[in-house]
mmCIF file with all atom_site columns, C-alpha atoms in Angstrom:
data_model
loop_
_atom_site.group_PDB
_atom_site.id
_atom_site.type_symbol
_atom_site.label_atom_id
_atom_site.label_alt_id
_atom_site.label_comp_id
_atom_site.label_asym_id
_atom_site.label_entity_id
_atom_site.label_seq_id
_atom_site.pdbx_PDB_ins_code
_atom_site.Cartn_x
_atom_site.Cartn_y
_atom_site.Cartn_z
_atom_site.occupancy
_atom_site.B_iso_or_equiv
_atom_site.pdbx_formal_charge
_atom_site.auth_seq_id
_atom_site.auth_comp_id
_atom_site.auth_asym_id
_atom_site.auth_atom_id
_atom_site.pdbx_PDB_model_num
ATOM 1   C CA . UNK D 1 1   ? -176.138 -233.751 -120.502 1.00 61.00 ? 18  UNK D CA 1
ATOM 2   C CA . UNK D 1 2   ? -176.573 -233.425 -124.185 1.00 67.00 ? 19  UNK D CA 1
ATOM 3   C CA . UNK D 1 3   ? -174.627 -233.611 -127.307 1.00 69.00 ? 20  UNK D CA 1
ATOM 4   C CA . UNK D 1 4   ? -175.475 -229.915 -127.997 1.00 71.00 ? 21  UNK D CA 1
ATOM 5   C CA . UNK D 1 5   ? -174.309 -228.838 -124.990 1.00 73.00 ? 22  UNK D CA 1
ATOM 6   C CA . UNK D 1 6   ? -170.676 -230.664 -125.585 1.00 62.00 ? 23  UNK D CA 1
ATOM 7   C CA . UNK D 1 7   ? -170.469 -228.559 -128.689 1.00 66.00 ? 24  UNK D CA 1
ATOM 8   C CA . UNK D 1 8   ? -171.207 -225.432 -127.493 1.00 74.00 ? 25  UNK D CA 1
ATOM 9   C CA . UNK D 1 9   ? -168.175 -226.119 -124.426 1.00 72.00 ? 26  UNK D CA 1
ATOM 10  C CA . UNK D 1 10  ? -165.884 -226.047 -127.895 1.00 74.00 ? 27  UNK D CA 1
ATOM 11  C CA . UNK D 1 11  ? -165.865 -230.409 -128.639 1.00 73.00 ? 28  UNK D CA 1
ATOM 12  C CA . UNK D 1 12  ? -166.048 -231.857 -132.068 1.00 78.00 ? 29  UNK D CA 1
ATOM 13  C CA . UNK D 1 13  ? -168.682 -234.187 -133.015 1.00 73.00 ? 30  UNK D CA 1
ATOM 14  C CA . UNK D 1 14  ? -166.189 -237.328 -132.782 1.00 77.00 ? 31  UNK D CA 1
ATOM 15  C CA . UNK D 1 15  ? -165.379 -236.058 -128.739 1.00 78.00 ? 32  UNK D CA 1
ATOM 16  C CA . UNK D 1 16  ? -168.750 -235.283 -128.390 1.00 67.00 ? 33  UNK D CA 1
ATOM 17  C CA . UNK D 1 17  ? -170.038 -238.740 -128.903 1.00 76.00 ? 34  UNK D CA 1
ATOM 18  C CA . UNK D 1 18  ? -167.356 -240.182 -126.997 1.00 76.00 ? 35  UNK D CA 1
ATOM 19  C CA . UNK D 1 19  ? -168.395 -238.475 -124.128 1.00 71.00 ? 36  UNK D CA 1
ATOM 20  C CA . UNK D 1 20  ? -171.501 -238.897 -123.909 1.00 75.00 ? 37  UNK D CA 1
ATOM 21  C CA . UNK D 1 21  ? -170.835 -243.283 -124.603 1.00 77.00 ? 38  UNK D CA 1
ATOM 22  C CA . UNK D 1 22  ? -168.996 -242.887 -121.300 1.00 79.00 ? 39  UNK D CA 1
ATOM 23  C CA . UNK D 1 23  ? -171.639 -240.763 -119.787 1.00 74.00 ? 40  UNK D CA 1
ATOM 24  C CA . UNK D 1 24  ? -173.924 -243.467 -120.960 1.00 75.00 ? 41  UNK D CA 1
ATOM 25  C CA . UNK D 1 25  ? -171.941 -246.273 -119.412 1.00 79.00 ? 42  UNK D CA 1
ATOM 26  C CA . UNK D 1 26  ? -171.644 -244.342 -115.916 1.00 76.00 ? 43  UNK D CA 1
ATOM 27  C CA . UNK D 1 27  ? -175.383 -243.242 -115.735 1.00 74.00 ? 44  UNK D CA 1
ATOM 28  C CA . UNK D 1 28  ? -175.774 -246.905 -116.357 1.00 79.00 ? 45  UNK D CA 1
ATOM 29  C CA . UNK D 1 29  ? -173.618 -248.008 -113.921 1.00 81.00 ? 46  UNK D CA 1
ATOM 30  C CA . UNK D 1 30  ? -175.039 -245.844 -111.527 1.00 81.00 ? 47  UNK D CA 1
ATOM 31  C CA . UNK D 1 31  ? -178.511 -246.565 -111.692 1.00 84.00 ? 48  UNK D CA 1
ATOM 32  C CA . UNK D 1 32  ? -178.255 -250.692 -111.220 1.00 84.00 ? 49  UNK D CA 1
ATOM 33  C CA . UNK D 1 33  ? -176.189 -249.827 -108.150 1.00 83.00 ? 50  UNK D CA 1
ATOM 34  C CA . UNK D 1 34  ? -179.179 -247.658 -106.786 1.00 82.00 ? 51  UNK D CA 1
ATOM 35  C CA . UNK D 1 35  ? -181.529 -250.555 -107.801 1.00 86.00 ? 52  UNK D CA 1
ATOM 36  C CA . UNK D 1 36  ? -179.681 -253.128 -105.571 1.00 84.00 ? 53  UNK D CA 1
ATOM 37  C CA . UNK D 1 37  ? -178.854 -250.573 -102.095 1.00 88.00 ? 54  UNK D CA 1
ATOM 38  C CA . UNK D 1 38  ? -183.106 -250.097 -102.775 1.00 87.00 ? 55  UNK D CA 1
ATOM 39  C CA . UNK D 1 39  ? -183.488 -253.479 -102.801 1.00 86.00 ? 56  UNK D CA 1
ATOM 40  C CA . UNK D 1 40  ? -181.361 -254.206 -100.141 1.00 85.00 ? 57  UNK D CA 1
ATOM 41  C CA . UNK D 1 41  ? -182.553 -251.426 -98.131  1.00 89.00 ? 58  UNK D CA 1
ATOM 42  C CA . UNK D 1 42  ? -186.379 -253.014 -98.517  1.00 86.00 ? 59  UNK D CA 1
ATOM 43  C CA . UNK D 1 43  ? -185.076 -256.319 -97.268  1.00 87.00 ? 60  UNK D CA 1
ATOM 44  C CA . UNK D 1 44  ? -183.767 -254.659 -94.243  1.00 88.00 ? 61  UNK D CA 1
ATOM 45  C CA . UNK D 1 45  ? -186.909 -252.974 -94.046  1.00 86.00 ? 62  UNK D CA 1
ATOM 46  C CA . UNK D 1 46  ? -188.739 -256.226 -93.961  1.00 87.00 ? 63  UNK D CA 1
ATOM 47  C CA . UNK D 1 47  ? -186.503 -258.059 -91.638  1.00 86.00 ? 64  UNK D CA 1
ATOM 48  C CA . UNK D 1 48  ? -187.010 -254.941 -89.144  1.00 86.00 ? 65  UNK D CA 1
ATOM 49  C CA . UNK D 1 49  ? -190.838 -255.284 -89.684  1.00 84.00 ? 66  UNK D CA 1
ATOM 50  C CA . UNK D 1 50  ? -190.865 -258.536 -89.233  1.00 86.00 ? 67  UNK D CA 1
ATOM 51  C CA . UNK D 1 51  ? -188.606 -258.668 -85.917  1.00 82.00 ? 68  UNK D CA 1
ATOM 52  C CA . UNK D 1 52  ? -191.014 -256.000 -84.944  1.00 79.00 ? 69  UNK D CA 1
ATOM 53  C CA . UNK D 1 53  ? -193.772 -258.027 -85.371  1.00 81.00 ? 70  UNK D CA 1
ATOM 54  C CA . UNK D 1 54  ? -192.584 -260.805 -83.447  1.00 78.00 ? 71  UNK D CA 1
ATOM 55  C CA . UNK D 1 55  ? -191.592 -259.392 -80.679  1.00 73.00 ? 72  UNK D CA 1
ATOM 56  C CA . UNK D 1 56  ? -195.154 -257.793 -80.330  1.00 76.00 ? 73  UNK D CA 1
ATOM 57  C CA . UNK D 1 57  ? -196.380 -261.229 -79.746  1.00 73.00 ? 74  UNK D CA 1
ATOM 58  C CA . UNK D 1 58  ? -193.623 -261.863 -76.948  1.00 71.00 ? 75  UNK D CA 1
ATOM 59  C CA . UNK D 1 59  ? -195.731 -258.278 -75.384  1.00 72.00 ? 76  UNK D CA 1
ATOM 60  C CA . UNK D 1 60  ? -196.496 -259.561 -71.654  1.00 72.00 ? 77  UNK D CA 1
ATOM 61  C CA . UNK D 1 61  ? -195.343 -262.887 -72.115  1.00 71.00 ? 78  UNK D CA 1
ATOM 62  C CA . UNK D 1 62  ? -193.431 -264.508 -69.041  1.00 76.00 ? 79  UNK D CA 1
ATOM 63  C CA . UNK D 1 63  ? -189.984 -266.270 -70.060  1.00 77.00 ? 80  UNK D CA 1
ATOM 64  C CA . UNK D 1 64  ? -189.519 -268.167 -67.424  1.00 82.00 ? 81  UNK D CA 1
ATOM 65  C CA . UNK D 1 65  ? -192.749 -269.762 -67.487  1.00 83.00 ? 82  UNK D CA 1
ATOM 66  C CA . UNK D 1 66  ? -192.581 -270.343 -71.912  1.00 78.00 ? 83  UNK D CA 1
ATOM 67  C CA . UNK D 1 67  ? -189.186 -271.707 -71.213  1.00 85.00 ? 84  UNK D CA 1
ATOM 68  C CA . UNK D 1 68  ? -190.628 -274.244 -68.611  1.00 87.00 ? 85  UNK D CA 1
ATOM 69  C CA . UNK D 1 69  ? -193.184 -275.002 -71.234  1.00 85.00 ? 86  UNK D CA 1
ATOM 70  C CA . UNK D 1 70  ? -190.423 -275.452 -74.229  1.00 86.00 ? 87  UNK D CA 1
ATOM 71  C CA . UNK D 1 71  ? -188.373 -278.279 -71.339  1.00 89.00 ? 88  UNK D CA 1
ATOM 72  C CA . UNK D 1 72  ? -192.158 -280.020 -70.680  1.00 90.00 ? 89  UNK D CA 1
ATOM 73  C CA . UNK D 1 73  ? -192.468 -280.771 -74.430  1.00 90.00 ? 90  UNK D CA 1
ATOM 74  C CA . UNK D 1 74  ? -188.812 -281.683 -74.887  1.00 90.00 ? 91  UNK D CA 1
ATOM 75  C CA . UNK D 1 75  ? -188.949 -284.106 -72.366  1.00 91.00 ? 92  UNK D CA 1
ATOM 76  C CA . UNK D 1 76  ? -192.604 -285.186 -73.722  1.00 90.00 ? 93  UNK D CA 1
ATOM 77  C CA . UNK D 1 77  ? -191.068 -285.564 -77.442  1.00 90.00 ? 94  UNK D CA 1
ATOM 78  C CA . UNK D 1 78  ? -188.156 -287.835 -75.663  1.00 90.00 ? 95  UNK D CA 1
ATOM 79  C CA . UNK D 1 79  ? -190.547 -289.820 -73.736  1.00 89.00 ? 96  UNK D CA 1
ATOM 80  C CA . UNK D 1 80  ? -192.736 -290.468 -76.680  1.00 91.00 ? 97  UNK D CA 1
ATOM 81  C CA . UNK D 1 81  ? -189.386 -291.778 -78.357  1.00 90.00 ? 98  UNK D CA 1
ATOM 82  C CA . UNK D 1 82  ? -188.451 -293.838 -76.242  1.00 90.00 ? 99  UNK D CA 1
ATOM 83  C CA . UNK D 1 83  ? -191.347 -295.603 -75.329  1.00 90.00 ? 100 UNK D CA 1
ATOM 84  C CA . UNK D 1 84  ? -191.726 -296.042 -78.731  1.00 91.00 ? 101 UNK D CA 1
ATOM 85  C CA . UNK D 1 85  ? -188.392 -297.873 -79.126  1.00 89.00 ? 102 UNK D CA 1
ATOM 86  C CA . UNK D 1 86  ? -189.445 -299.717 -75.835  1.00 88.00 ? 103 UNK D CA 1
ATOM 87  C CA . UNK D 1 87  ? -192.235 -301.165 -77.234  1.00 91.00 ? 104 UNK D CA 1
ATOM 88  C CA . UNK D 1 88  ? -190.606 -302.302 -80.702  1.00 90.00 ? 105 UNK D CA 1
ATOM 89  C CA . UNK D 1 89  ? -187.867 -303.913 -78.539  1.00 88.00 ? 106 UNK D CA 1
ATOM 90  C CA . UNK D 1 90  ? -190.188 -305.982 -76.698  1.00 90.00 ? 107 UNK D CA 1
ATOM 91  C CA . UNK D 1 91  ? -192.050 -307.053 -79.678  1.00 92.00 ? 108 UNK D CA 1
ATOM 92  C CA . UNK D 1 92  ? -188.609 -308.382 -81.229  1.00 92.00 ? 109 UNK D CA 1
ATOM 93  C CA . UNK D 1 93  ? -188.376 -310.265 -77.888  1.00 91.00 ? 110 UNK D CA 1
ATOM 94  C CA . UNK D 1 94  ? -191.576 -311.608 -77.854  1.00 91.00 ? 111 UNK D CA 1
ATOM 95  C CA . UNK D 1 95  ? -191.142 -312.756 -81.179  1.00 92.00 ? 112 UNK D CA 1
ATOM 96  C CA . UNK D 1 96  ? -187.885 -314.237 -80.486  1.00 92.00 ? 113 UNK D CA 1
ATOM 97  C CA . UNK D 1 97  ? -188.835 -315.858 -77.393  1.00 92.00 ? 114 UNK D CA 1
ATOM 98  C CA . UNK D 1 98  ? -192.019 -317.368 -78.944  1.00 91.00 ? 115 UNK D CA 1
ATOM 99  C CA . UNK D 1 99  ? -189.874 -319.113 -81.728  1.00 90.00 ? 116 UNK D CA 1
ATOM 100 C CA . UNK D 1 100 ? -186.414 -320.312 -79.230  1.00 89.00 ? 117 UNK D CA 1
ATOM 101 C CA . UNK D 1 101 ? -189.343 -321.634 -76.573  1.00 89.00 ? 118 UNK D CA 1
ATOM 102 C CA . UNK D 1 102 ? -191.190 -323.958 -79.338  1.00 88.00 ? 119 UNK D CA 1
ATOM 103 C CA . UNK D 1 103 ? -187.819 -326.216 -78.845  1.00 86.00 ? 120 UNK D CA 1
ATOM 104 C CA . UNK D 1 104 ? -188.568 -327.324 -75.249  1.00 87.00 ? 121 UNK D CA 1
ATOM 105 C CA . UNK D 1 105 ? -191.259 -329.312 -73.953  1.00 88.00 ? 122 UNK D CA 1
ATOM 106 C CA . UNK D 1 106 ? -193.022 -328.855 -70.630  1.00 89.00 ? 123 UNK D CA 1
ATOM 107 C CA . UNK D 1 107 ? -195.395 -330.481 -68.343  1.00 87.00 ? 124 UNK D CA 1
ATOM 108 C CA . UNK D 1 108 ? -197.927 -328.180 -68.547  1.00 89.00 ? 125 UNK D CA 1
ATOM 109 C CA . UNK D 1 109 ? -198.675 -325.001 -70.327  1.00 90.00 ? 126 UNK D CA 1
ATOM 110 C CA . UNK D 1 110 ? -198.933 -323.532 -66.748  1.00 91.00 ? 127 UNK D CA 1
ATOM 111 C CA . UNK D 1 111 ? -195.284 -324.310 -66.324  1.00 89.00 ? 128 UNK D CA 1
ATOM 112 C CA . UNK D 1 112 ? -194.504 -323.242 -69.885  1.00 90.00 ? 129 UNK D CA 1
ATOM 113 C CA . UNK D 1 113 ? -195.787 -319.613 -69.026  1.00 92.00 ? 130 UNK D CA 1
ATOM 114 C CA . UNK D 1 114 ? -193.909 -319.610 -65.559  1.00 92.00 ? 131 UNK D CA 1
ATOM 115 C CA . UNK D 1 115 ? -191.037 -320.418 -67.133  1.00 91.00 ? 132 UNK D CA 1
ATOM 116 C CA . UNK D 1 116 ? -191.306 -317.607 -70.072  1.00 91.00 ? 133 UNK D CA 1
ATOM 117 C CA . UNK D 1 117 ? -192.268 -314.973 -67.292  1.00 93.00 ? 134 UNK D CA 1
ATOM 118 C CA . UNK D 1 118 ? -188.988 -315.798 -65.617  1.00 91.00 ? 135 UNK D CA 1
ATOM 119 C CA . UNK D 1 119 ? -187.338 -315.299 -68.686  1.00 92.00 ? 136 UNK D CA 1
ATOM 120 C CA . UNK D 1 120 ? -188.866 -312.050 -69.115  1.00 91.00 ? 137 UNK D CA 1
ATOM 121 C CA . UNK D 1 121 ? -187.959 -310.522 -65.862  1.00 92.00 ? 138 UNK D CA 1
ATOM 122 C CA . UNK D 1 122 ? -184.742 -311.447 -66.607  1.00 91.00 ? 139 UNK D CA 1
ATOM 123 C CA . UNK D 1 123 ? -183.404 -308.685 -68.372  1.00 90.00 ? 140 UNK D CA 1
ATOM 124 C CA . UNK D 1 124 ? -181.987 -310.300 -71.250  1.00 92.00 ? 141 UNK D CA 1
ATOM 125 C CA . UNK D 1 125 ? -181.289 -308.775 -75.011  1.00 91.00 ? 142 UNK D CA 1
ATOM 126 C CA . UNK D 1 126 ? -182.004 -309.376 -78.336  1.00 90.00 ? 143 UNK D CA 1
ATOM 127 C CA . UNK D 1 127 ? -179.281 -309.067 -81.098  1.00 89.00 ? 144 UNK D CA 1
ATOM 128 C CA . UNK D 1 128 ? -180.081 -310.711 -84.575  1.00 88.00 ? 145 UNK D CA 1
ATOM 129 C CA . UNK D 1 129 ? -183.115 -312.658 -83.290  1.00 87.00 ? 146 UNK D CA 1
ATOM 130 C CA . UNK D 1 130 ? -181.674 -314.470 -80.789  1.00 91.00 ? 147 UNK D CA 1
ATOM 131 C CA . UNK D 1 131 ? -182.055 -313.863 -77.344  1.00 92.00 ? 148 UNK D CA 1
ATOM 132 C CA . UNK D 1 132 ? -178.784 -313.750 -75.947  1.00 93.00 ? 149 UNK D CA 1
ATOM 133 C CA . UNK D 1 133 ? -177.516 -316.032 -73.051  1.00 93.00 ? 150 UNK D CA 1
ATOM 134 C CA . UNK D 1 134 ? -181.303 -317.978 -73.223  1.00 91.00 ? 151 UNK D CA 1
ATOM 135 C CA . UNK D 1 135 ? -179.948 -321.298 -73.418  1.00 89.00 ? 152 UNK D CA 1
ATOM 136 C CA . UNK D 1 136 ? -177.563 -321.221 -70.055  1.00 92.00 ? 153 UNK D CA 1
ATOM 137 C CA . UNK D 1 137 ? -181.093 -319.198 -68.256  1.00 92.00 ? 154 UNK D CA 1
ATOM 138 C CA . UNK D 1 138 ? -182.938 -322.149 -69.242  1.00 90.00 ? 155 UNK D CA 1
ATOM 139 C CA . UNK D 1 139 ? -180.189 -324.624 -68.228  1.00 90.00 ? 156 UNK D CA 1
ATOM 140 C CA . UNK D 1 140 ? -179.866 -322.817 -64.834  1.00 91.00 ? 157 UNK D CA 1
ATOM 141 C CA . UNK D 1 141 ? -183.780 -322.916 -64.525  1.00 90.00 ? 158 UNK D CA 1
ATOM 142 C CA . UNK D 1 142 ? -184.144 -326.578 -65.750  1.00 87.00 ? 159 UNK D CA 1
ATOM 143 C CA . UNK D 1 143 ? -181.498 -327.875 -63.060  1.00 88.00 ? 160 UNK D CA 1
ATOM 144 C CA . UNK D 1 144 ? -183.703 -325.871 -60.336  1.00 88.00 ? 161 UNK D CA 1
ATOM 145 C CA . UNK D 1 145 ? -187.233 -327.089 -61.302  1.00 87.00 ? 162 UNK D CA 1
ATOM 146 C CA . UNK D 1 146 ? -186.831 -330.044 -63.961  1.00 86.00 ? 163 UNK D CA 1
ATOM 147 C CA . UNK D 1 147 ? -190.636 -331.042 -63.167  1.00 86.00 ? 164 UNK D CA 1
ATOM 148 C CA . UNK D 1 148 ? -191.650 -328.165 -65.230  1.00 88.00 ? 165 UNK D CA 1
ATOM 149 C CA . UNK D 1 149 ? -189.492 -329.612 -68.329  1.00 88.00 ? 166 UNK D CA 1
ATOM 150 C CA . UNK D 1 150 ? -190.622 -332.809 -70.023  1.00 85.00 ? 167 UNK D CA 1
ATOM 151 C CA . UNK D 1 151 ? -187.944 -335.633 -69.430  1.00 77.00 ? 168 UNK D CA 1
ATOM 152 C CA . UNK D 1 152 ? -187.778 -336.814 -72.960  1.00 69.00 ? 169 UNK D CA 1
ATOM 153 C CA . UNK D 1 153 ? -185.556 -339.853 -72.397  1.00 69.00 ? 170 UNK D CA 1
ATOM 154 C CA . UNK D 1 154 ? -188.476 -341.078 -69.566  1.00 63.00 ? 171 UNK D CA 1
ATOM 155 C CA . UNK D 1 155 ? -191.246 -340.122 -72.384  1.00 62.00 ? 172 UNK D CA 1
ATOM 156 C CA . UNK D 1 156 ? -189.219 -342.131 -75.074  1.00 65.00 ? 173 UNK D CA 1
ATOM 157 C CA . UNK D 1 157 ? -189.092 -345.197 -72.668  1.00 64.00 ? 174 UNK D CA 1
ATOM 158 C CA . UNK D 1 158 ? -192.808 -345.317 -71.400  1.00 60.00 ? 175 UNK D CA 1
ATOM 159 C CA . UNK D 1 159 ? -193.826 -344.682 -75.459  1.00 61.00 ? 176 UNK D CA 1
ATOM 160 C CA . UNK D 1 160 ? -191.352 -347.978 -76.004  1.00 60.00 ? 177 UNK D CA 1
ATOM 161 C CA . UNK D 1 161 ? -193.005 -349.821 -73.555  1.00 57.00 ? 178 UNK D CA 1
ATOM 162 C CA . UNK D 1 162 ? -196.326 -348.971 -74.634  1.00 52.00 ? 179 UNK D CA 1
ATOM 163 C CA . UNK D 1 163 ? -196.044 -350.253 -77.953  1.00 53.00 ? 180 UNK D CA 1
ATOM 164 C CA . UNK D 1 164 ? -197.054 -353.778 -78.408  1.00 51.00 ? 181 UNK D CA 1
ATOM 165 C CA . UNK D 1 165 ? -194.704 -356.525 -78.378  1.00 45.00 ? 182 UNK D CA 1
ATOM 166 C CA . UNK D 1 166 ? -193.862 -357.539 -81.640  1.00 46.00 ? 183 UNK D CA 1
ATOM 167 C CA . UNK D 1 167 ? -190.743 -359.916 -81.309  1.00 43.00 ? 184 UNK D CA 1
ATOM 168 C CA . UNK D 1 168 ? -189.797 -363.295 -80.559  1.00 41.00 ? 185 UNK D CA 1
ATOM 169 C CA . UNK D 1 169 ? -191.669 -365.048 -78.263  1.00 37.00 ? 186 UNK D CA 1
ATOM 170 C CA . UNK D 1 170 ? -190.650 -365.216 -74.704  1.00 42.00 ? 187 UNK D CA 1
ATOM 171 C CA . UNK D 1 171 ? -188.220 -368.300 -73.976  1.00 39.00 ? 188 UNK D CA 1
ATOM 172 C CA . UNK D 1 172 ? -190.710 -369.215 -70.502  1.00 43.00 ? 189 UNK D CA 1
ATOM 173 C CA . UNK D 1 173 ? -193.967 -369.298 -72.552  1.00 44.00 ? 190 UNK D CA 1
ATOM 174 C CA . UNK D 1 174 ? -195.473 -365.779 -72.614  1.00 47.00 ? 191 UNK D CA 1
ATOM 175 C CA . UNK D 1 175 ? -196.328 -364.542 -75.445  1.00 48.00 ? 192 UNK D CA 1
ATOM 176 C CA . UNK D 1 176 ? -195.629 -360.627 -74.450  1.00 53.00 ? 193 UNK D CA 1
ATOM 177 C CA . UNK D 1 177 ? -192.234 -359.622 -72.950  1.00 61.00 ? 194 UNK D CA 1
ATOM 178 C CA . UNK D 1 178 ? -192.003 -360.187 -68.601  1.00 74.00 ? 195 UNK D CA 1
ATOM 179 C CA . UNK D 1 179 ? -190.864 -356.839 -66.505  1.00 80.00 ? 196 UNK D CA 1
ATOM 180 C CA . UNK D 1 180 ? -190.656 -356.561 -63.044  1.00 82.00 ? 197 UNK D CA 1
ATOM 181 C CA . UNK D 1 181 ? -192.887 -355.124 -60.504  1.00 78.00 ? 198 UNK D CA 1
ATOM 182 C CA . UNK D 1 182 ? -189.752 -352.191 -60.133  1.00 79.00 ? 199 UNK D CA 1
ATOM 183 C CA . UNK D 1 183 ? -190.289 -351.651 -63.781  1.00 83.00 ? 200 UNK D CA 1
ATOM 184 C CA . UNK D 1 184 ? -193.959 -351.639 -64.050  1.00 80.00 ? 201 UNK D CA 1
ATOM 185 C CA . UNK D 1 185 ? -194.172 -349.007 -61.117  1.00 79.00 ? 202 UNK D CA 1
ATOM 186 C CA . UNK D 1 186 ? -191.860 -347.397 -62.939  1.00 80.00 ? 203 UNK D CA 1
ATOM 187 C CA . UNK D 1 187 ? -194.117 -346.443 -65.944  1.00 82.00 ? 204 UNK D CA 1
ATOM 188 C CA . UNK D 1 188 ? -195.496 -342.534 -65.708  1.00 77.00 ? 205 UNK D CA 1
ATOM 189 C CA . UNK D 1 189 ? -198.092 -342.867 -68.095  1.00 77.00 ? 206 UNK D CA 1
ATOM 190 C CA . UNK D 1 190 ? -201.360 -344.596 -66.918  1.00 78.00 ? 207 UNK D CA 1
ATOM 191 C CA . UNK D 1 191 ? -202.376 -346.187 -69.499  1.00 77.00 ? 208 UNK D CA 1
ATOM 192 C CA . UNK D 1 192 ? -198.994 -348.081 -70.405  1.00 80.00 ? 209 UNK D CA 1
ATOM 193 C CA . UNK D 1 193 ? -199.014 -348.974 -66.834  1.00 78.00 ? 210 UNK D CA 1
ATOM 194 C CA . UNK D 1 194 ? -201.921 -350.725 -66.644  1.00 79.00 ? 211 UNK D CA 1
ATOM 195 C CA . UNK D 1 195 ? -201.564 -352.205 -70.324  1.00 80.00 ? 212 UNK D CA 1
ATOM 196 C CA . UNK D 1 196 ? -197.858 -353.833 -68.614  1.00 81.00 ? 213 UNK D CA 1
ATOM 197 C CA . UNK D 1 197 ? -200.132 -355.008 -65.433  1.00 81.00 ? 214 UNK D CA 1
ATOM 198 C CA . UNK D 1 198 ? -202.691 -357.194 -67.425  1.00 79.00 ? 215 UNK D CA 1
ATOM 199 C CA . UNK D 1 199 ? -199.519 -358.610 -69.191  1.00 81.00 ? 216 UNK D CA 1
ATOM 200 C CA . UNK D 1 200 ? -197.523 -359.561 -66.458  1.00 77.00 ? 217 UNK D CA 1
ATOM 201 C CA . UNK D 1 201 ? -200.238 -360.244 -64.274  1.00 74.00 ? 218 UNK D CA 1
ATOM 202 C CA . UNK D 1 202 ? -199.155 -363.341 -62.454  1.00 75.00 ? 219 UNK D CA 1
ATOM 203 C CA . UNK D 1 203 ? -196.973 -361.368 -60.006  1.00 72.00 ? 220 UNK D CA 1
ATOM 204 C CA . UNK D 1 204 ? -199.488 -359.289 -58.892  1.00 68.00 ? 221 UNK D CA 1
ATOM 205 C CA . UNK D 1 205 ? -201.610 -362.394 -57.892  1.00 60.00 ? 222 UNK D CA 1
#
């Protein structure tokens, strides 16, 4: 449409121009809405190639047999998490069970592993560091087999009798303290046992 063509239909120049300003704005109008249904209609395009396209690949494939591959993995991927949080919660126990097991003392280091692999075995959790319900498991296992456990009031006796006498002297005439045979035989260690023999050697003659 032109202005010319207004004219000649019989419009002055004033309607003329209003016209075609509104012609203007329509054409306008028109044209961005065929620009977006083409661009929409080119995504659509694309979405149908593309769904196309992938279902090509899925040509001869069985389902059955891909989802029985998709389960394997899933389980796999669980597995794999798992173990992984199985192994970090046994290296928090370790940990904790190396530090609460330096407070005991034990005959041998024999006995010091027994006892830990019992501990292991028996199920117990962490929570903050701490293993929980340790103390009454080694209680329970102490009262059941104390030889494995050093008896620290027996050690702090035979260390007190092994230290040389230092007081008064004794009110018979020796100059080292007199024990009994009872108490001599009494003495674990073999050293202090022997030291208490030479001392108190007249009743052993």
């Amino acid at each position: 449409m032109k202005t010319d063509e207004l004219k000649a239909w019989g419009l002055t120049d004033e309607q003329s121009e209003k016209v075609m300003a509104q012609y203007g704005k329509d054409v306008s109008k028109l044209q961005k809405e065929n620009e977006k249904m083409t661009a929409d209609r080119d995504k659509e395009k694309e979405r149908a190639d593309t769904a196309e396209e992938t279902l090509k690949k899925f040509d001869g494939v069985d389902v059955e047999t891909m989802q029985a591959e998709l389960a394997t993995w899933q389980q796999k991927a669980k597995d794999a998490e798992k173990d992984y949080a199985d192994k970090l919660a046994q290296r928090d126990f370790e940990d904790a069970l190396k530090e609460e097991i330096s407070g005991y003392k034990f005959t041998s280091e024999a006995a010091k592993e027994a006892i830990m692999a019992r501990i292991r075995n028996a199920g117990l959790k962490v929570s903050d560091g701490k293993i929980l319900g340790l103390s009454d498991l080694l209680a329970q296992i102490k009262e059941k087999d104390a030889s494995a456990f050093v008896d620290e009031k027996q050690e702090q006796l035979e260390a007190g009798r092994a230290k040389p006498f230092t007081g008064p002297l004794n009110p018979n005439g020796g100059g080292a303290k007199k024990m009994t045979r009872e108490e001599i035989s009494g003495i674990k260690d073999t050293a202090a046992r022997q030291r208490a023999i030479a001392e108190n050697f007249s009743l052993f003659q």
